[in-house]
C-alpha cells in the first residue's frame, strides 16, 4: 500500500513539472541597436608631453659687486623693458669716476705743458740757439701726454659704465621670478645664483619629442621636400594643460631639432603659442596634441567596446542574429571613436548598447532604425 502511494506522488510531481514547462514561455530576444562598419577617413590624436618656456628667459645678474641698496620690484610682477629692478650702492663707483676725472684733468694739463715747451724750443732751434735734440724730446713728451689723455678718458668711460651698472634694469618686458637676494645683501658678479629670472611670455614655446617611428610617420604625412617645407604645411596643434583642458588658442610647429638625442632616441620639436593674457608661464607643463590623417579607416564607438583582462572586445552580429565576442586591436583614438587595426572589417555589424549583459552566442533583435543608432552615437 505504501509503495502505491509513493508511486502516485512521484507521478503527480512529474506531471506538475511538465505542466510548468509547457506553460513558461521562452524569453524574447532583446532589441538592441547595431551599427554597420564602414571605411571612412579619420584623424587620430596623439599626445606628447611638453615643457613650456617663454620666448625669452633671462637670468638677471649683477655686473659689479656691492651692497644691494634697494629691491625695486616684487616677485611675480610684470615689468617693462628698461624698468629699474635693483639698485646697488653707488658710492664706491661714484668715487672711482671722480678719481678718473681727476686723472683726466691732470693728463690734459700735462699736454698743455708739453705744448708750451715745444712752442718755446721751436724758435730757439730755428735760430740755432739750442740743439734740435731738446725739441725732439719735447715733442715726444707731448705725444706721451696725449696718450695719457686717451687712457684717462678710457678710465672715465669705464668708471661711468660701472656706475651705470649699479642700477639693474629689465632687458625685456616680462614677469619677475623669485628674489633670493634681499635689501642689504652683498652681491657679486661671481655669484652662482642670479638675482632673479625674467620671462618674456607674450608668446611661449612648447617643446616636445617624437620617437624615430613617430617622426618618420610625421614626415611622410605632410607634403614638402625639406623639413622647412613640411613645417609650412603643418596644421595648427593643440596644447592640453595639466588639468586636462585644452588651451584656448592653437599653436604652430615652427622648429625641428637638427639631431636625435642619442640617449633617448627622440628628436625635439617646438610649437609656438600666443599668450597675450599671460595664462601660460615658463615652467608650465602640458601635452601637445597632434592630429594624424588616416584614409579608409575602421572606426568603432568607444561605447560599443568592453574591456576584459587587458583586451578590448566588441560584439559582432551573425546572419542568424547571434552575437560573437570579438577582440579588436586599437591603434588610435578620434573623438569618441577607436581606430581599429584588426578584429572587425567593413560590412560587419556590431552591437552598440547593452553589451555588458550579452553572452556569447546569444540571439538578439537588431534595431533597424538608423535614426535610433545616430541618436545613440551622438550622445557619446
CSV table of C-alpha atoms in Angstrom, one decimal:
chain,number,residue,atom,x,y,z
A,1,UNK,CA,0.0,0.0,0.0
A,2,UNK,CA,2.8,2.4,0.9
A,3,UNK,CA,4.5,1.7,-2.4
A,4,UNK,CA,1.4,2.5,-4.3
A,5,UNK,CA,1.0,5.9,-2.5
A,6,UNK,CA,4.7,6.8,-3.1
A,7,UNK,CA,4.4,5.9,-6.8
A,8,UNK,CA,1.3,8.1,-7.1
A,9,UNK,CA,3.1,11.1,-5.6
A,10,UNK,CA,6.1,10.8,-7.9
A,11,UNK,CA,3.8,10.6,-11.0
A,12,UNK,CA,2.0,13.7,-9.8
A,13,UNK,CA,5.2,15.7,-9.4
A,14,UNK,CA,6.4,14.7,-12.9
A,15,UNK,CA,3.0,15.8,-14.3
A,16,UNK,CA,3.2,19.1,-12.5
A,17,UNK,CA,6.8,19.7,-13.7
A,18,UNK,CA,5.8,19.0,-17.3
A,19,UNK,CA,2.9,21.3,-17.0
A,20,UNK,CA,5.1,24.2,-15.7
A,21,UNK,CA,7.5,23.7,-18.6
A,22,UNK,CA,4.8,23.9,-21.1
A,23,UNK,CA,3.3,27.0,-19.6
A,24,UNK,CA,6.6,29.0,-19.2
A,25,UNK,CA,7.1,31.0,-22.5
A,26,UNK,CA,10.7,31.3,-23.8
A,27,UNK,CA,12.3,34.7,-23.1
A,28,UNK,CA,12.1,37.2,-26.0
A,29,UNK,CA,15.4,38.2,-27.7
A,30,UNK,CA,16.4,41.7,-26.6
A,31,UNK,CA,16.0,44.5,-29.1
A,32,UNK,CA,19.4,46.2,-29.4
A,33,UNK,CA,20.8,48.8,-31.8
A,34,UNK,CA,23.5,47.7,-34.2
A,35,UNK,CA,25.9,49.6,-36.4
A,36,UNK,CA,27.3,48.6,-39.8
A,37,UNK,CA,31.0,49.2,-40.0
A,38,UNK,CA,32.1,51.3,-42.9
A,39,UNK,CA,35.5,52.6,-44.1
A,40,UNK,CA,36.0,56.3,-43.6
A,41,UNK,CA,38.6,59.0,-43.4
A,42,UNK,CA,39.6,59.9,-39.9
A,43,UNK,CA,42.1,61.9,-37.9
A,44,UNK,CA,43.5,60.4,-34.7
A,45,UNK,CA,45.0,62.5,-31.9
A,46,UNK,CA,48.4,61.6,-30.4
A,47,UNK,CA,49.6,63.4,-27.3
A,48,UNK,CA,53.2,64.1,-26.3
A,49,UNK,CA,54.5,65.6,-23.0
A,50,UNK,CA,55.6,69.2,-23.4
A,51,UNK,CA,57.6,71.7,-21.4
A,52,UNK,CA,56.8,75.4,-21.7
A,53,UNK,CA,59.2,78.3,-21.8
A,54,UNK,CA,58.9,81.9,-22.5
A,55,UNK,CA,60.3,83.2,-25.8
A,56,UNK,CA,63.0,84.9,-23.8
A,57,UNK,CA,64.1,83.6,-20.4
A,58,UNK,CA,67.0,85.5,-18.9
A,59,UNK,CA,68.9,85.4,-15.7
A,60,UNK,CA,69.3,88.9,-14.1
A,61,UNK,CA,72.9,89.1,-12.6
A,62,UNK,CA,74.9,91.9,-11.2
A,63,UNK,CA,77.8,93.2,-13.4
A,64,UNK,CA,79.5,94.9,-10.4
A,65,UNK,CA,79.9,93.8,-6.8
A,66,UNK,CA,78.5,95.7,-3.9
A,67,UNK,CA,75.7,96.0,-1.4
A,68,UNK,CA,72.1,95.7,-2.6
A,69,UNK,CA,70.6,99.0,-1.5
A,70,UNK,CA,67.1,98.6,-2.9
A,71,UNK,CA,64.9,96.0,-4.5
A,72,UNK,CA,62.5,97.9,-6.7
A,73,UNK,CA,60.2,95.0,-7.8
A,74,UNK,CA,58.2,92.2,-6.2
A,75,UNK,CA,58.2,88.6,-7.1
A,76,UNK,CA,55.8,87.7,-9.9
A,77,UNK,CA,55.5,91.3,-11.0
A,78,UNK,CA,55.2,92.3,-14.7
A,79,UNK,CA,57.9,94.8,-15.7
A,80,UNK,CA,58.6,96.7,-18.9
A,81,UNK,CA,61.8,96.8,-20.8
A,82,UNK,CA,64.2,99.3,-19.3
A,83,UNK,CA,62.4,99.4,-15.9
A,84,UNK,CA,64.7,99.6,-12.8
A,85,UNK,CA,64.8,96.3,-10.8
A,86,UNK,CA,67.7,96.6,-8.3
A,87,UNK,CA,69.9,99.4,-7.0
A,88,UNK,CA,73.5,98.6,-5.8
A,89,UNK,CA,75.3,101.1,-3.5
A,90,UNK,CA,76.9,103.5,-6.0
A,91,UNK,CA,79.2,105.5,-3.7
A,92,UNK,CA,82.4,103.5,-4.4
A,93,UNK,CA,81.7,103.7,-8.1
A,94,UNK,CA,81.0,107.4,-7.9
A,95,UNK,CA,84.4,107.9,-6.2
A,96,UNK,CA,86.1,105.8,-8.9
A,97,UNK,CA,84.5,108.1,-11.5
A,98,UNK,CA,85.7,111.3,-9.7
A,99,UNK,CA,89.2,109.8,-9.4
A,100,UNK,CA,89.2,109.0,-13.2
A,101,UNK,CA,88.1,112.6,-14.0
A,102,UNK,CA,90.9,114.0,-11.8
A,103,UNK,CA,93.4,111.9,-13.7
A,104,UNK,CA,92.0,113.1,-17.0
A,105,UNK,CA,92.3,116.7,-15.9
A,106,UNK,CA,95.9,116.1,-14.9
A,107,UNK,CA,96.7,114.5,-18.2
A,108,UNK,CA,95.1,117.4,-20.0
A,109,UNK,CA,97.3,119.9,-18.0
A,110,UNK,CA,100.4,117.8,-18.8
A,111,UNK,CA,99.6,118.0,-22.5
A,112,UNK,CA,99.3,121.8,-22.3
A,113,UNK,CA,102.6,122.0,-20.5
A,114,UNK,CA,104.2,119.8,-23.2
A,115,UNK,CA,102.9,122.0,-25.9
A,116,UNK,CA,104.3,125.1,-24.2
A,117,UNK,CA,107.7,123.5,-24.1
A,118,UNK,CA,107.5,122.8,-27.9
A,119,UNK,CA,106.4,126.4,-28.5
A,120,UNK,CA,109.4,127.7,-26.5
A,121,UNK,CA,112.0,125.5,-28.1
A,122,UNK,CA,110.9,125.8,-31.7
A,123,UNK,CA,112.3,129.3,-32.4
A,124,UNK,CA,115.4,128.6,-30.4
A,125,UNK,CA,116.2,125.6,-32.6
A,126,UNK,CA,115.4,127.6,-35.7
A,127,UNK,CA,117.9,130.3,-34.6
A,128,UNK,CA,120.4,127.5,-33.6
A,129,UNK,CA,120.5,128.7,-30.0
A,130,UNK,CA,119.8,125.1,-28.8
A,131,UNK,CA,120.1,121.8,-30.4
A,132,UNK,CA,117.2,120.1,-32.1
A,133,UNK,CA,117.6,117.2,-29.6
A,134,UNK,CA,115.7,119.2,-26.9
A,135,UNK,CA,112.9,119.9,-29.3
A,136,UNK,CA,112.6,116.3,-30.2
A,137,UNK,CA,112.4,115.4,-26.6
A,138,UNK,CA,109.7,118.0,-26.0
A,139,UNK,CA,107.6,116.5,-28.9
A,140,UNK,CA,108.0,113.0,-27.5
A,141,UNK,CA,106.8,114.3,-24.2
A,142,UNK,CA,103.8,115.9,-25.9
A,143,UNK,CA,102.9,112.6,-27.6
A,144,UNK,CA,103.1,110.8,-24.2
A,145,UNK,CA,100.8,113.4,-22.7
A,146,UNK,CA,98.3,113.0,-25.5
A,147,UNK,CA,98.4,109.2,-25.0
A,148,UNK,CA,97.8,109.7,-21.2
A,149,UNK,CA,94.7,111.8,-22.0
A,150,UNK,CA,93.3,108.9,-24.1
A,151,UNK,CA,94.0,106.5,-21.3
A,152,UNK,CA,92.4,108.8,-18.8
A,153,UNK,CA,89.3,109.2,-21.0
A,154,UNK,CA,89.0,105.4,-21.2
A,155,UNK,CA,89.2,105.2,-17.4
A,156,UNK,CA,86.5,107.8,-17.1
A,157,UNK,CA,84.2,105.9,-19.5
A,158,UNK,CA,84.9,102.6,-17.7
A,159,UNK,CA,84.0,104.3,-14.4
A,160,UNK,CA,80.8,105.7,-15.9
A,161,UNK,CA,79.9,102.2,-17.1
A,162,UNK,CA,80.5,100.6,-13.7
A,163,UNK,CA,78.4,103.4,-12.1
A,164,UNK,CA,75.6,102.7,-14.5
A,165,UNK,CA,75.7,99.0,-13.6
A,166,UNK,CA,74.7,99.9,-10.1
A,167,UNK,CA,71.1,100.4,-11.5
A,168,UNK,CA,70.0,97.0,-12.9
A,169,UNK,CA,67.2,97.3,-15.4
A,170,UNK,CA,65.0,94.8,-17.3
A,171,UNK,CA,66.4,93.8,-20.6
A,172,UNK,CA,63.0,92.7,-21.9
A,173,UNK,CA,59.4,93.0,-20.8
A,174,UNK,CA,58.1,90.1,-18.8
A,175,UNK,CA,57.4,88.5,-15.4
A,176,UNK,CA,59.8,88.5,-12.5
A,177,UNK,CA,60.7,85.2,-10.8
A,178,UNK,CA,61.9,84.6,-7.2
A,179,UNK,CA,64.0,87.1,-5.4
A,180,UNK,CA,66.6,85.2,-3.3
A,181,UNK,CA,68.6,88.3,-2.5
A,182,UNK,CA,67.1,90.9,-0.3
A,183,UNK,CA,67.9,94.5,0.6
A,184,UNK,CA,71.3,94.8,2.3
A,185,UNK,CA,72.7,91.6,0.8
A,186,UNK,CA,76.2,91.6,-0.7
A,187,UNK,CA,76.1,90.7,-4.4
A,188,UNK,CA,78.9,89.8,-6.7
A,189,UNK,CA,79.5,89.1,-10.3
A,190,UNK,CA,80.7,85.6,-9.4
A,191,UNK,CA,77.5,84.6,-7.5
A,192,UNK,CA,76.2,81.2,-8.6
A,193,UNK,CA,72.6,82.2,-8.1
A,194,UNK,CA,71.2,85.1,-10.1
A,195,UNK,CA,69.3,88.0,-8.6
A,196,UNK,CA,66.2,86.8,-10.3
A,197,UNK,CA,64.9,85.4,-13.6
A,198,UNK,CA,62.8,87.4,-16.1
A,199,UNK,CA,60.5,85.7,-18.7
A,200,UNK,CA,59.0,87.3,-21.8
A,201,UNK,CA,55.8,85.2,-22.2
A,202,UNK,CA,53.8,87.3,-24.7
A,203,UNK,CA,54.4,84.1,-26.7
A,204,UNK,CA,55.5,80.7,-25.3
A,205,UNK,CA,57.5,77.8,-26.7
A,206,UNK,CA,56.2,74.3,-26.1
A,207,UNK,CA,59.0,71.7,-26.5
A,208,UNK,CA,58.1,68.1,-27.1
A,209,UNK,CA,59.8,65.0,-28.5
A,210,UNK,CA,59.0,62.4,-31.1
A,211,UNK,CA,60.5,58.9,-31.3
A,212,UNK,CA,62.0,57.7,-34.6
A,213,UNK,CA,58.9,55.8,-35.7
A,214,UNK,CA,56.6,58.7,-34.9
A,215,UNK,CA,58.9,61.1,-36.6
A,216,UNK,CA,59.1,59.0,-39.8
A,217,UNK,CA,55.2,59.0,-39.9
A,218,UNK,CA,55.2,62.7,-39.1
A,219,UNK,CA,57.5,63.4,-42.1
A,220,UNK,CA,55.7,61.2,-44.6
A,221,UNK,CA,52.2,62.5,-43.8
A,222,UNK,CA,52.9,66.1,-45.0
A,223,UNK,CA,54.0,67.4,-48.4
A,224,UNK,CA,57.3,69.1,-49.0
A,225,UNK,CA,60.8,68.2,-50.0
A,226,UNK,CA,62.5,69.6,-46.9
A,227,UNK,CA,61.7,69.8,-43.2
A,228,UNK,CA,61.2,73.5,-43.7
A,229,UNK,CA,58.6,72.9,-46.5
A,230,UNK,CA,56.8,70.3,-44.3
A,231,UNK,CA,56.7,72.8,-41.4
A,232,UNK,CA,54.9,75.3,-43.6
A,233,UNK,CA,52.2,72.7,-44.4
A,234,UNK,CA,51.6,71.5,-40.8
A,235,UNK,CA,48.2,72.2,-39.4
A,236,UNK,CA,47.8,74.0,-36.0
A,237,UNK,CA,48.3,72.0,-32.9
A,238,UNK,CA,46.5,72.0,-29.5
A,239,UNK,CA,48.1,72.3,-26.1
A,240,UNK,CA,46.5,70.2,-23.3
A,241,UNK,CA,47.1,71.8,-19.9
A,242,UNK,CA,47.9,69.9,-16.7
A,243,UNK,CA,44.2,70.0,-15.7
A,244,UNK,CA,43.2,68.1,-18.9
A,245,UNK,CA,41.6,71.1,-20.6
A,246,UNK,CA,42.8,72.4,-23.9
A,247,UNK,CA,44.5,75.8,-24.1
A,248,UNK,CA,42.1,78.3,-25.7
A,249,UNK,CA,44.4,79.2,-28.6
A,250,UNK,CA,46.1,76.9,-31.2
A,251,UNK,CA,49.8,76.8,-31.8
A,252,UNK,CA,52.1,76.3,-34.7
A,253,UNK,CA,55.1,74.0,-35.0
A,254,UNK,CA,58.0,76.1,-36.2
A,255,UNK,CA,61.1,74.2,-35.3
A,256,UNK,CA,62.5,70.7,-35.6
A,257,UNK,CA,65.8,69.9,-33.9
A,258,UNK,CA,68.8,69.1,-36.1
A,259,UNK,CA,69.7,65.9,-34.3
A,260,UNK,CA,68.2,63.0,-32.4
A,261,UNK,CA,69.1,62.6,-28.7
A,262,UNK,CA,71.4,59.6,-28.7
A,263,UNK,CA,70.3,58.8,-25.1
A,264,UNK,CA,66.5,58.8,-25.7
A,265,UNK,CA,66.3,58.1,-29.4
A,266,UNK,CA,63.9,61.1,-29.8
A,267,UNK,CA,64.0,64.4,-31.6
A,268,UNK,CA,62.7,67.7,-30.2
A,269,UNK,CA,60.1,69.9,-31.9
A,270,UNK,CA,58.9,73.3,-30.9
A,271,UNK,CA,55.4,74.8,-31.1
A,272,UNK,CA,54.7,78.5,-30.5
A,273,UNK,CA,51.5,79.6,-28.8
A,274,UNK,CA,50.2,83.2,-28.4
A,275,UNK,CA,49.9,84.2,-24.7
A,276,UNK,CA,48.8,87.8,-24.6
A,277,UNK,CA,46.8,87.4,-21.4
A,278,UNK,CA,49.7,85.7,-19.6
A,279,UNK,CA,47.9,82.5,-18.8
A,280,UNK,CA,51.0,80.4,-19.5
A,281,UNK,CA,54.3,80.8,-17.7
A,282,UNK,CA,57.8,79.4,-18.0
A,283,UNK,CA,57.9,76.1,-16.3
A,284,UNK,CA,54.4,75.0,-17.1
A,285,UNK,CA,53.8,71.5,-18.4
A,286,UNK,CA,51.2,70.0,-20.7
A,287,UNK,CA,50.8,67.8,-23.8
A,288,UNK,CA,50.9,68.6,-27.4
A,289,UNK,CA,48.1,67.0,-29.3
A,290,UNK,CA,48.9,66.1,-32.9
A,291,UNK,CA,46.3,65.1,-35.5
A,292,UNK,CA,47.3,62.3,-37.9
A,293,UNK,CA,45.1,61.7,-41.0
A,294,UNK,CA,44.1,58.1,-41.8
A,295,UNK,CA,42.4,57.1,-45.1
A,296,UNK,CA,39.9,54.2,-45.3
A,297,UNK,CA,40.0,53.8,-41.6
A,298,UNK,CA,37.8,51.5,-39.5
A,299,UNK,CA,36.1,53.3,-36.6
A,300,UNK,CA,34.3,51.8,-33.6
A,301,UNK,CA,32.5,53.8,-31.0
A,302,UNK,CA,34.1,53.5,-27.6
A,303,UNK,CA,30.7,52.9,-26.0
A,304,UNK,CA,30.4,49.7,-28.1
A,305,UNK,CA,33.5,48.2,-26.6
A,306,UNK,CA,34.1,46.2,-23.4
A,307,UNK,CA,37.5,45.6,-21.7
A,308,UNK,CA,38.3,42.3,-20.1
A,309,UNK,CA,41.7,41.1,-19.0
A,310,UNK,CA,43.6,43.9,-20.7
A,311,UNK,CA,41.8,43.2,-24.0
A,312,UNK,CA,39.1,45.1,-25.7
A,313,UNK,CA,36.1,43.4,-27.3
A,314,UNK,CA,33.1,44.2,-29.4
A,315,UNK,CA,30.0,42.0,-30.1
A,316,UNK,CA,29.6,41.3,-33.8
A,317,UNK,CA,26.3,40.0,-35.2
A,318,UNK,CA,26.0,36.9,-37.4
A,319,UNK,CA,23.4,36.3,-40.1
A,320,UNK,CA,21.4,34.3,-37.6
A,321,UNK,CA,21.4,37.4,-35.3
A,322,UNK,CA,23.7,35.7,-32.8
A,323,UNK,CA,26.4,37.8,-31.1
A,324,UNK,CA,30.1,36.9,-31.1
A,325,UNK,CA,32.6,38.5,-28.7
A,326,UNK,CA,35.4,39.6,-31.0
A,327,UNK,CA,38.8,41.0,-29.8
A,328,UNK,CA,39.9,44.2,-31.5
A,329,UNK,CA,43.3,45.9,-31.9
A,330,UNK,CA,43.2,49.7,-31.3
A,331,UNK,CA,45.8,51.9,-32.9
A,332,UNK,CA,44.4,55.3,-32.2
A,333,UNK,CA,41.5,57.5,-31.0
A,334,UNK,CA,39.5,60.2,-32.7
A,335,UNK,CA,36.8,61.9,-30.7
A,336,UNK,CA,34.7,59.2,-29.1
A,337,UNK,CA,35.7,56.5,-31.6
A,338,UNK,CA,38.5,54.0,-31.6
A,339,UNK,CA,40.6,53.5,-34.8
A,340,UNK,CA,40.8,49.7,-35.4
A,341,UNK,CA,43.6,47.7,-37.0
A,342,UNK,CA,42.3,44.2,-36.6
A,343,UNK,CA,39.2,42.4,-35.4
A,344,UNK,CA,36.4,43.9,-37.5
A,345,UNK,CA,36.2,44.9,-41.1
A,346,UNK,CA,33.9,47.0,-43.3
A,347,UNK,CA,30.4,45.4,-43.6
A,348,UNK,CA,30.5,43.8,-40.1
A,349,UNK,CA,27.7,44.7,-37.7
A,350,UNK,CA,28.4,45.5,-34.0
A,351,UNK,CA,26.1,45.9,-31.1
A,352,UNK,CA,26.1,49.5,-29.7
A,353,UNK,CA,24.4,49.2,-26.3
A,354,UNK,CA,23.6,46.7,-23.7
A,355,UNK,CA,26.8,44.7,-24.3
A,356,UNK,CA,27.6,44.3,-20.6
A,357,UNK,CA,24.6,41.9,-20.3
A,358,UNK,CA,25.2,39.9,-23.5
A,359,UNK,CA,26.6,36.4,-23.7
A,360,UNK,CA,28.5,34.6,-26.4
A,361,UNK,CA,26.1,33.1,-29.0
A,362,UNK,CA,23.0,34.9,-27.6
A,363,UNK,CA,20.3,35.8,-30.1
A,364,UNK,CA,19.1,39.5,-30.3
A,365,UNK,CA,16.7,41.5,-32.4
A,366,UNK,CA,18.8,44.1,-34.3
A,367,UNK,CA,17.4,47.7,-34.2
A,368,UNK,CA,16.8,48.7,-37.8
A,369,UNK,CA,16.1,52.4,-37.2
A,370,UNK,CA,19.1,54.5,-38.4
A,371,UNK,CA,17.8,57.5,-36.5
A,372,UNK,CA,18.0,55.5,-33.3
A,373,UNK,CA,21.6,54.4,-34.0
A,374,UNK,CA,22.5,58.0,-34.8
A,375,UNK,CA,20.9,59.3,-31.6
A,376,UNK,CA,22.9,56.8,-29.5
A,377,UNK,CA,26.2,57.7,-31.3
A,378,UNK,CA,25.6,61.4,-30.9
A,379,UNK,CA,25.1,61.1,-27.2
A,380,UNK,CA,28.5,59.5,-26.7
